PDB file of C-alpha atoms in Angstrom:
ATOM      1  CA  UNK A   1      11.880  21.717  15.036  1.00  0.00           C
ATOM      2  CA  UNK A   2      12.972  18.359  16.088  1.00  0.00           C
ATOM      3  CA  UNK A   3      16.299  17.365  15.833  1.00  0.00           C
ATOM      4  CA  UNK A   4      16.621  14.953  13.167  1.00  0.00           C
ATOM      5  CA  UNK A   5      20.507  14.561  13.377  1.00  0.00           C
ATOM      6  CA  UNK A   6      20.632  12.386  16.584  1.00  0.00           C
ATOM      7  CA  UNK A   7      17.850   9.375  15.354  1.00  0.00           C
ATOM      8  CA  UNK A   8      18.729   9.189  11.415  1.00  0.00           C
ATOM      9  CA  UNK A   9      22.270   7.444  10.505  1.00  0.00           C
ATOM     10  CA  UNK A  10      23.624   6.661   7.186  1.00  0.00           C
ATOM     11  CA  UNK A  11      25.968   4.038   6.773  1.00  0.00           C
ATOM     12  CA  UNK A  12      26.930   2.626   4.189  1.00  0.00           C
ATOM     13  CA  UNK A  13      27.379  -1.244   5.192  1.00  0.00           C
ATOM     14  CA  UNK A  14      23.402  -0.226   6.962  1.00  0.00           C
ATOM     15  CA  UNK A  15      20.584  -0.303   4.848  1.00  0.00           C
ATOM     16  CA  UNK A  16      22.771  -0.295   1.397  1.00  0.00           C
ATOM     17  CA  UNK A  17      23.704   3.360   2.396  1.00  0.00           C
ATOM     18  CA  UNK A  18      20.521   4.886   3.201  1.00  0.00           C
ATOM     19  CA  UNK A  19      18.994   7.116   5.657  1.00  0.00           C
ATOM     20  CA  UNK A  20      17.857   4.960   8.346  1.00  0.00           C
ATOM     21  CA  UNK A  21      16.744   5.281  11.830  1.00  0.00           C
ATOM     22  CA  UNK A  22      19.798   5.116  13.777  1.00  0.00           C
ATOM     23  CA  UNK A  23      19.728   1.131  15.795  1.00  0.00           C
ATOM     24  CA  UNK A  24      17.416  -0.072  13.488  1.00  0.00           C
ATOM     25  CA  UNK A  25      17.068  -1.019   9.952  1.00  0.00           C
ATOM     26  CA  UNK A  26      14.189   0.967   8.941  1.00  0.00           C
ATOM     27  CA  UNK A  27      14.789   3.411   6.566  1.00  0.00           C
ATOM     28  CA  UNK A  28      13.794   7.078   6.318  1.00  0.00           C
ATOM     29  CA  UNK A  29      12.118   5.772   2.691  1.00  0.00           C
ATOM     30  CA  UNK A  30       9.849   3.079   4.408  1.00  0.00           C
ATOM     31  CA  UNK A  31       8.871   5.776   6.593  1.00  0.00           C
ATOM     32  CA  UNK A  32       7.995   8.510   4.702  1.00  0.00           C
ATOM     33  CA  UNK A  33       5.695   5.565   2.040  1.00  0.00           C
ATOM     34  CA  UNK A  34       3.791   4.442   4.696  1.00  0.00           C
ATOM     35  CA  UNK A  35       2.690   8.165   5.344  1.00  0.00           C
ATOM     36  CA  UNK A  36       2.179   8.676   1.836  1.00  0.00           C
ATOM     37  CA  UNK A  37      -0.026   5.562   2.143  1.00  0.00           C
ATOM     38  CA  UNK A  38      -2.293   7.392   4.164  1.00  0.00           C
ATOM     39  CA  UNK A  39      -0.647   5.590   7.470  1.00  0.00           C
ATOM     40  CA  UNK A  40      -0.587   7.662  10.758  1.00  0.00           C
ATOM     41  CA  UNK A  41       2.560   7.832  13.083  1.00  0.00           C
ATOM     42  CA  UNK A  42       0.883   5.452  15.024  1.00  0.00           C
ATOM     43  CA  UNK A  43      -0.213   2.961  13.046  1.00  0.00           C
ATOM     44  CA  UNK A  44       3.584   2.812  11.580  1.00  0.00           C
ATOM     45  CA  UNK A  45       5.179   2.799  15.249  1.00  0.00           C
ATOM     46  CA  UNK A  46       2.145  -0.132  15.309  1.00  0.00           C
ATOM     47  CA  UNK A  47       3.854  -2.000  12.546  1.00  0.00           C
ATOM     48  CA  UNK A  48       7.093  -1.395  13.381  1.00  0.00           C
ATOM     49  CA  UNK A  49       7.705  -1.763  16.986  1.00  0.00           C
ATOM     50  CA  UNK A  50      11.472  -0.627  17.259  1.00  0.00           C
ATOM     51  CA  UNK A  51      10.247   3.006  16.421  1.00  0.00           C
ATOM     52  CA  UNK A  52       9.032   5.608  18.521  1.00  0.00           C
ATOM     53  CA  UNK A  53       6.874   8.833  17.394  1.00  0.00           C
ATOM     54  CA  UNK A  54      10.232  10.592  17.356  1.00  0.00           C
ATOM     55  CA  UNK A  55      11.572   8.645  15.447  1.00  0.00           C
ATOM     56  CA  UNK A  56       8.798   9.095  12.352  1.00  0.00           C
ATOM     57  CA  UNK A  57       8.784  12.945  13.301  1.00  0.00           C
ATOM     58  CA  UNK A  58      12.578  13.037  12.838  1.00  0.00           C
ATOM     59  CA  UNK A  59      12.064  11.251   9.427  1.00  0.00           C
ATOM     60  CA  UNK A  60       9.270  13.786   8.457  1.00  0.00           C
ATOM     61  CA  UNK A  61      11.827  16.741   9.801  1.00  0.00           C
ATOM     62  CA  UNK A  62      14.717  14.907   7.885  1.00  0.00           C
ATOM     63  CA  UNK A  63      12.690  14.804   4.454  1.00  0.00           C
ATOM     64  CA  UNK A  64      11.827  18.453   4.995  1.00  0.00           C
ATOM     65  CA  UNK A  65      15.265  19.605   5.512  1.00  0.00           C
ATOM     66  CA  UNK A  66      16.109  17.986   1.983  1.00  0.00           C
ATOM     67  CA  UNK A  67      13.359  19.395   0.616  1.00  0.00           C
ATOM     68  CA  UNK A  68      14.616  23.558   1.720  1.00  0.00           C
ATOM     69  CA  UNK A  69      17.923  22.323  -0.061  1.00  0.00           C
ATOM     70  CA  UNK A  70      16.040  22.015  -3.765  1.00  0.00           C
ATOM     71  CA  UNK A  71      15.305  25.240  -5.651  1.00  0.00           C
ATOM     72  CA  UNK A  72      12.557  24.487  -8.302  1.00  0.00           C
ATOM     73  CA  UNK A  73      12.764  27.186 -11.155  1.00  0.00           C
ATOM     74  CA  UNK A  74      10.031  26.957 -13.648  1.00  0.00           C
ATOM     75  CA  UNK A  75       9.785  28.496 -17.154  1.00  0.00           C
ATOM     76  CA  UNK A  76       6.727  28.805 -19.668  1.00  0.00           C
ATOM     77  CA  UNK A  77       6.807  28.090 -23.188  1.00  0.00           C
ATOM     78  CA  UNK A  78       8.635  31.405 -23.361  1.00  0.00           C
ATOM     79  CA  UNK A  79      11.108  30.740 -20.968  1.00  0.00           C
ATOM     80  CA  UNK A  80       9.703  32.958 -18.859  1.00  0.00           C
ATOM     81  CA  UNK A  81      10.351  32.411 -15.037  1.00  0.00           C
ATOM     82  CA  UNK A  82       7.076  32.193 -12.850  1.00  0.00           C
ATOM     83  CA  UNK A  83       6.353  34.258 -10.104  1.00  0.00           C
ATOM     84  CA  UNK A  84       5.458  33.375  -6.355  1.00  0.00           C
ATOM     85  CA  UNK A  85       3.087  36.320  -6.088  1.00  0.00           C
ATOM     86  CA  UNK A  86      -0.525  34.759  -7.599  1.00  0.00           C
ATOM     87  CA  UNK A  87      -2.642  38.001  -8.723  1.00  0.00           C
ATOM     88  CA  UNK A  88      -5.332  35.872  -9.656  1.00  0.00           C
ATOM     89  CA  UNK A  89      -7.509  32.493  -9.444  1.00  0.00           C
ATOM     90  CA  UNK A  90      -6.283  32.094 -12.891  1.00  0.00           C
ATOM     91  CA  UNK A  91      -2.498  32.534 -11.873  1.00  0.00           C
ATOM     92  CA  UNK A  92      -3.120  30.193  -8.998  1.00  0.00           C
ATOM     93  CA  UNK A  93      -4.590  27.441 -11.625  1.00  0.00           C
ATOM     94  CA  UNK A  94      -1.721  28.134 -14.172  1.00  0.00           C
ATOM     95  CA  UNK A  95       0.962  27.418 -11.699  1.00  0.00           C
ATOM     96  CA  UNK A  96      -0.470  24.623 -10.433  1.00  0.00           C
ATOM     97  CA  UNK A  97      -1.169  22.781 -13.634  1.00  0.00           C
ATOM     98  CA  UNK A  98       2.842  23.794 -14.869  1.00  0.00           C
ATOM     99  CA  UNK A  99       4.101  22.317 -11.661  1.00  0.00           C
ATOM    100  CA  UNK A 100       1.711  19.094 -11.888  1.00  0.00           C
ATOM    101  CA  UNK A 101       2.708  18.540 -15.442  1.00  0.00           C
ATOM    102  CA  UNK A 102       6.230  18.631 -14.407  1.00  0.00           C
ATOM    103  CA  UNK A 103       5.883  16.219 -11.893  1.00  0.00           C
ATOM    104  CA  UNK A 104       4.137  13.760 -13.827  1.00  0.00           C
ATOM    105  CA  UNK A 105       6.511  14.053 -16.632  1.00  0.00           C
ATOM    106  CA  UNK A 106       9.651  13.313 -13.977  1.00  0.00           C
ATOM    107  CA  UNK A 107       8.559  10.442 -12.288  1.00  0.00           C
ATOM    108  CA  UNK A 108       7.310   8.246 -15.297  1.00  0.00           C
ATOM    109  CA  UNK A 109       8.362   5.149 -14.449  1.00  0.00           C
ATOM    110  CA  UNK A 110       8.896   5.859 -10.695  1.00  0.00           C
ATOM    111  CA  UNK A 111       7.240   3.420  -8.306  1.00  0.00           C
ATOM    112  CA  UNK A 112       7.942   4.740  -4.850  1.00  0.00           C
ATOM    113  CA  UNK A 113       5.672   7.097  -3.193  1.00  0.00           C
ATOM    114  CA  UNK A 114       8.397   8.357  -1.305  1.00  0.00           C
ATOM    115  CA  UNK A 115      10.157   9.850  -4.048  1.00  0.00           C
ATOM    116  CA  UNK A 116       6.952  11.133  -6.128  1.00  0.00           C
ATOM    117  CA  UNK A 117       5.746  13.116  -3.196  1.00  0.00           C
ATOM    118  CA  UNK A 118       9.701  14.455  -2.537  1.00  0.00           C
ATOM    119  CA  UNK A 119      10.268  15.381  -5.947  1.00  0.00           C
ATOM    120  CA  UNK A 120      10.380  19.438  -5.741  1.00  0.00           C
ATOM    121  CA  UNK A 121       7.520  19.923  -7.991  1.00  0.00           C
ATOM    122  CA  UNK A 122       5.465  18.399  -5.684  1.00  0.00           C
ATOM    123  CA  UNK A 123       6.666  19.745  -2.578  1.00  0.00           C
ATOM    124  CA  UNK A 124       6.132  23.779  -4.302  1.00  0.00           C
ATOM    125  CA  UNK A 125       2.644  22.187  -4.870  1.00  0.00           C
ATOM    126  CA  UNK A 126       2.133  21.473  -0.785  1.00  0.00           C
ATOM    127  CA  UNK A 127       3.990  24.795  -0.296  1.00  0.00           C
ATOM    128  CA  UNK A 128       1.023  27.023  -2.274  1.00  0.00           C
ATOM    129  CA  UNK A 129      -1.342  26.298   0.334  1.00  0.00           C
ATOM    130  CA  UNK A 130      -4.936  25.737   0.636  1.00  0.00           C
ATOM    131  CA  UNK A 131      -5.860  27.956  -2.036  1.00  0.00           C
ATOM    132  CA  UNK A 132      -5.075  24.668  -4.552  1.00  0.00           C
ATOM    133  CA  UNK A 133      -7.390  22.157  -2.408  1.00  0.00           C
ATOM    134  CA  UNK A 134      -9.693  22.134  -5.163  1.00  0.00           C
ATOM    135  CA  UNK A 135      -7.067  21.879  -7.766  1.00  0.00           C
ATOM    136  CA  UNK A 136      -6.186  18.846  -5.971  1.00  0.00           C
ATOM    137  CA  UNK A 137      -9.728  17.404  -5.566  1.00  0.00           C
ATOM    138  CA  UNK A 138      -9.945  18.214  -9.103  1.00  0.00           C
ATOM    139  CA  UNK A 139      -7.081  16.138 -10.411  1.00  0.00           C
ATOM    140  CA  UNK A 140      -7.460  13.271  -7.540  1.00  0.00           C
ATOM    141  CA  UNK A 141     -11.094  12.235  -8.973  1.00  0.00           C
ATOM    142  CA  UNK A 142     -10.077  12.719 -12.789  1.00  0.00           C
ATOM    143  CA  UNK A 143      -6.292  11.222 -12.848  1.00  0.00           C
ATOM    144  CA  UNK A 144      -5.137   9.591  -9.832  1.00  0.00           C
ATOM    145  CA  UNK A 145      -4.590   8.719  -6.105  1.00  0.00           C
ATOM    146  CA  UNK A 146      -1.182  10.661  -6.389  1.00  0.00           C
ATOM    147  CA  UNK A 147      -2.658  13.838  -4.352  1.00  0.00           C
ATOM    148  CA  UNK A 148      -3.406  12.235  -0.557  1.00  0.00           C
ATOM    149  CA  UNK A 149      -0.221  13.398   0.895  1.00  0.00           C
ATOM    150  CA  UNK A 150      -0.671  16.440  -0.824  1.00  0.00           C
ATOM    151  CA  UNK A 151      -4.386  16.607   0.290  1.00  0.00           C
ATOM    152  CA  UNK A 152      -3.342  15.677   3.901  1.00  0.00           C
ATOM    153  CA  UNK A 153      -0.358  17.931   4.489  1.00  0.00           C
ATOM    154  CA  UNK A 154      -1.972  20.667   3.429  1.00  0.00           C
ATOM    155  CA  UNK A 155      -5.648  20.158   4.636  1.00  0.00           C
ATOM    156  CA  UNK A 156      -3.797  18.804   8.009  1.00  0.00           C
ATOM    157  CA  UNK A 157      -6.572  16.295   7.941  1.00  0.00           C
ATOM    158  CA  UNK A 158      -6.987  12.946   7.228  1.00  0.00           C
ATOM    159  CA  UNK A 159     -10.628  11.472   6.502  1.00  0.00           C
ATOM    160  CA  UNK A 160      -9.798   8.232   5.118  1.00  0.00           C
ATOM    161  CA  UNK A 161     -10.407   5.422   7.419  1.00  0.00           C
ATOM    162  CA  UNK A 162      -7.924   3.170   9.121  1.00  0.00           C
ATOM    163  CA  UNK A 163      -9.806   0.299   6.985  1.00  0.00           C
ATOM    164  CA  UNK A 164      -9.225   1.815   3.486  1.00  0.00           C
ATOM    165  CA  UNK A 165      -5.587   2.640   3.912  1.00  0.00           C
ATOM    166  CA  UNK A 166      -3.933   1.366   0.529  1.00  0.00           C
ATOM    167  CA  UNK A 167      -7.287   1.008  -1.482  1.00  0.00           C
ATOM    168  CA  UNK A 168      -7.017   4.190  -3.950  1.00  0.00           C
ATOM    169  CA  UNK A 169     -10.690   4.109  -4.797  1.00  0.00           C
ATOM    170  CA  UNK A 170     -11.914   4.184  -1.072  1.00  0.00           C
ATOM    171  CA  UNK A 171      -9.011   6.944  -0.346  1.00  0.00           C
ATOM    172  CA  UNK A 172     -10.178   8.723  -3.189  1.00  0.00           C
ATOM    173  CA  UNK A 173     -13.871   8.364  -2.263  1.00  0.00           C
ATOM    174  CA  UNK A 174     -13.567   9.758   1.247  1.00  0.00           C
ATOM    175  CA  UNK A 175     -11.452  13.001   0.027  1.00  0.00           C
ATOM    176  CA  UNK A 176     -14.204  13.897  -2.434  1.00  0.00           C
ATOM    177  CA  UNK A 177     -16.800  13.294   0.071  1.00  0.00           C
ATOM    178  CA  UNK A 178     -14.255  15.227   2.664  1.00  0.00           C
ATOM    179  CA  UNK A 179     -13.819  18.223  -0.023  1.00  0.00           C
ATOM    180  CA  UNK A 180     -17.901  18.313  -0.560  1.00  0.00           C
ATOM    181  CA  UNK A 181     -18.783  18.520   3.087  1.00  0.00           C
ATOM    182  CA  UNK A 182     -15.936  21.758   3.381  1.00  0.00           C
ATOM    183  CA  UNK A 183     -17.789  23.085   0.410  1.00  0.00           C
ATOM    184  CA  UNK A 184     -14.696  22.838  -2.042  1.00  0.00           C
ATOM    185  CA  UNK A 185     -16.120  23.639  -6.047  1.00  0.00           C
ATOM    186  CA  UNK A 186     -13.565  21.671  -8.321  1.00  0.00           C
TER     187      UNK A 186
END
């Protein structure tokens, strides 16, 4: 894994105190939305020249590292802890839908990317694996646009085009069509 530690610097007369890549004023937050834009590494090293692909990867590695550091315990109505092990479709669908409802309700309000797709809910989401592709499919065309990074760091694929970056509808569009042509049911 890259070493994160000798590009990112916090400061706190840099950047108001934030993670930032270290001679620069970019921050590990400006990053991190442009990927959850739908952005490549090279389209942000593109729009910001001072960075390198290094530099995103060690902003990727950073977020990471902050999200092994977060323990996500969730309960049912009964306070009953979930388990990891999924016996069943219906297990799979349960957790997922527990964890999304979660997230929702703890980022009302919250406009950056960066921090909806950090937020541990939504990182145990990534972590279950392709098995919830069609979970995601699911909620992308009936809710929202919230499920691209999801979508992409799972999948490991990226079928919008460079044109529709930012448009929801289009970047919704082509992960349907995406998810139909792998033969995903949702």
């Amino acid at each position: 894994m890259i070493n994160w530690q000798e590009q990112i610097t916090i400061h706190p007369e840099v950047c108001h105190g934030k993670p930032h890549i270290t001679g620069t004023q970019v921050m590990v937050s400006v990053i991190l939305d442009n990927l959850a834009e739908g952005l490549t590494f090279e389209e942000i090293v593109k729009n910001y020249p001072l960075l390198t692909l290094e530099n995103i990867k060690a902003a990727v590695a950073y977020a990471a590292q902050l999200t092994n550091k977060e323990e996500l315990q969730i309960f049912d109505e009964n306070n009953s802890s979930f388990s990891q092990n999924y016996s069943s479709q219906e297990d799979i669908e349960s957790t997922f839908m527990t964890l999304a409802q979660q997230w929702r309700e703890e980022n009302r309000g919250v406009s950056s990317n960066n921090q909806m797709s950090m937020h541990p809910a939504y990182q145990q989401i990534i972590g279950m694996g392709e098995t919830i592709i069609p979970l995601l499919l699911r909620e992308l065309e009936r809710k929202s646009g919230h499920w691209f990074w999801a979508l992409k760091s799972i999948s490991r694929e990226d079928p919008v085009p460079s044109e529709c970056r930012g448009n929801t509808k289009e970047m919704t569009k082509a992960w349907l069509e995406w998810g139909k042509r792998r033969g995903y049911q949702w």
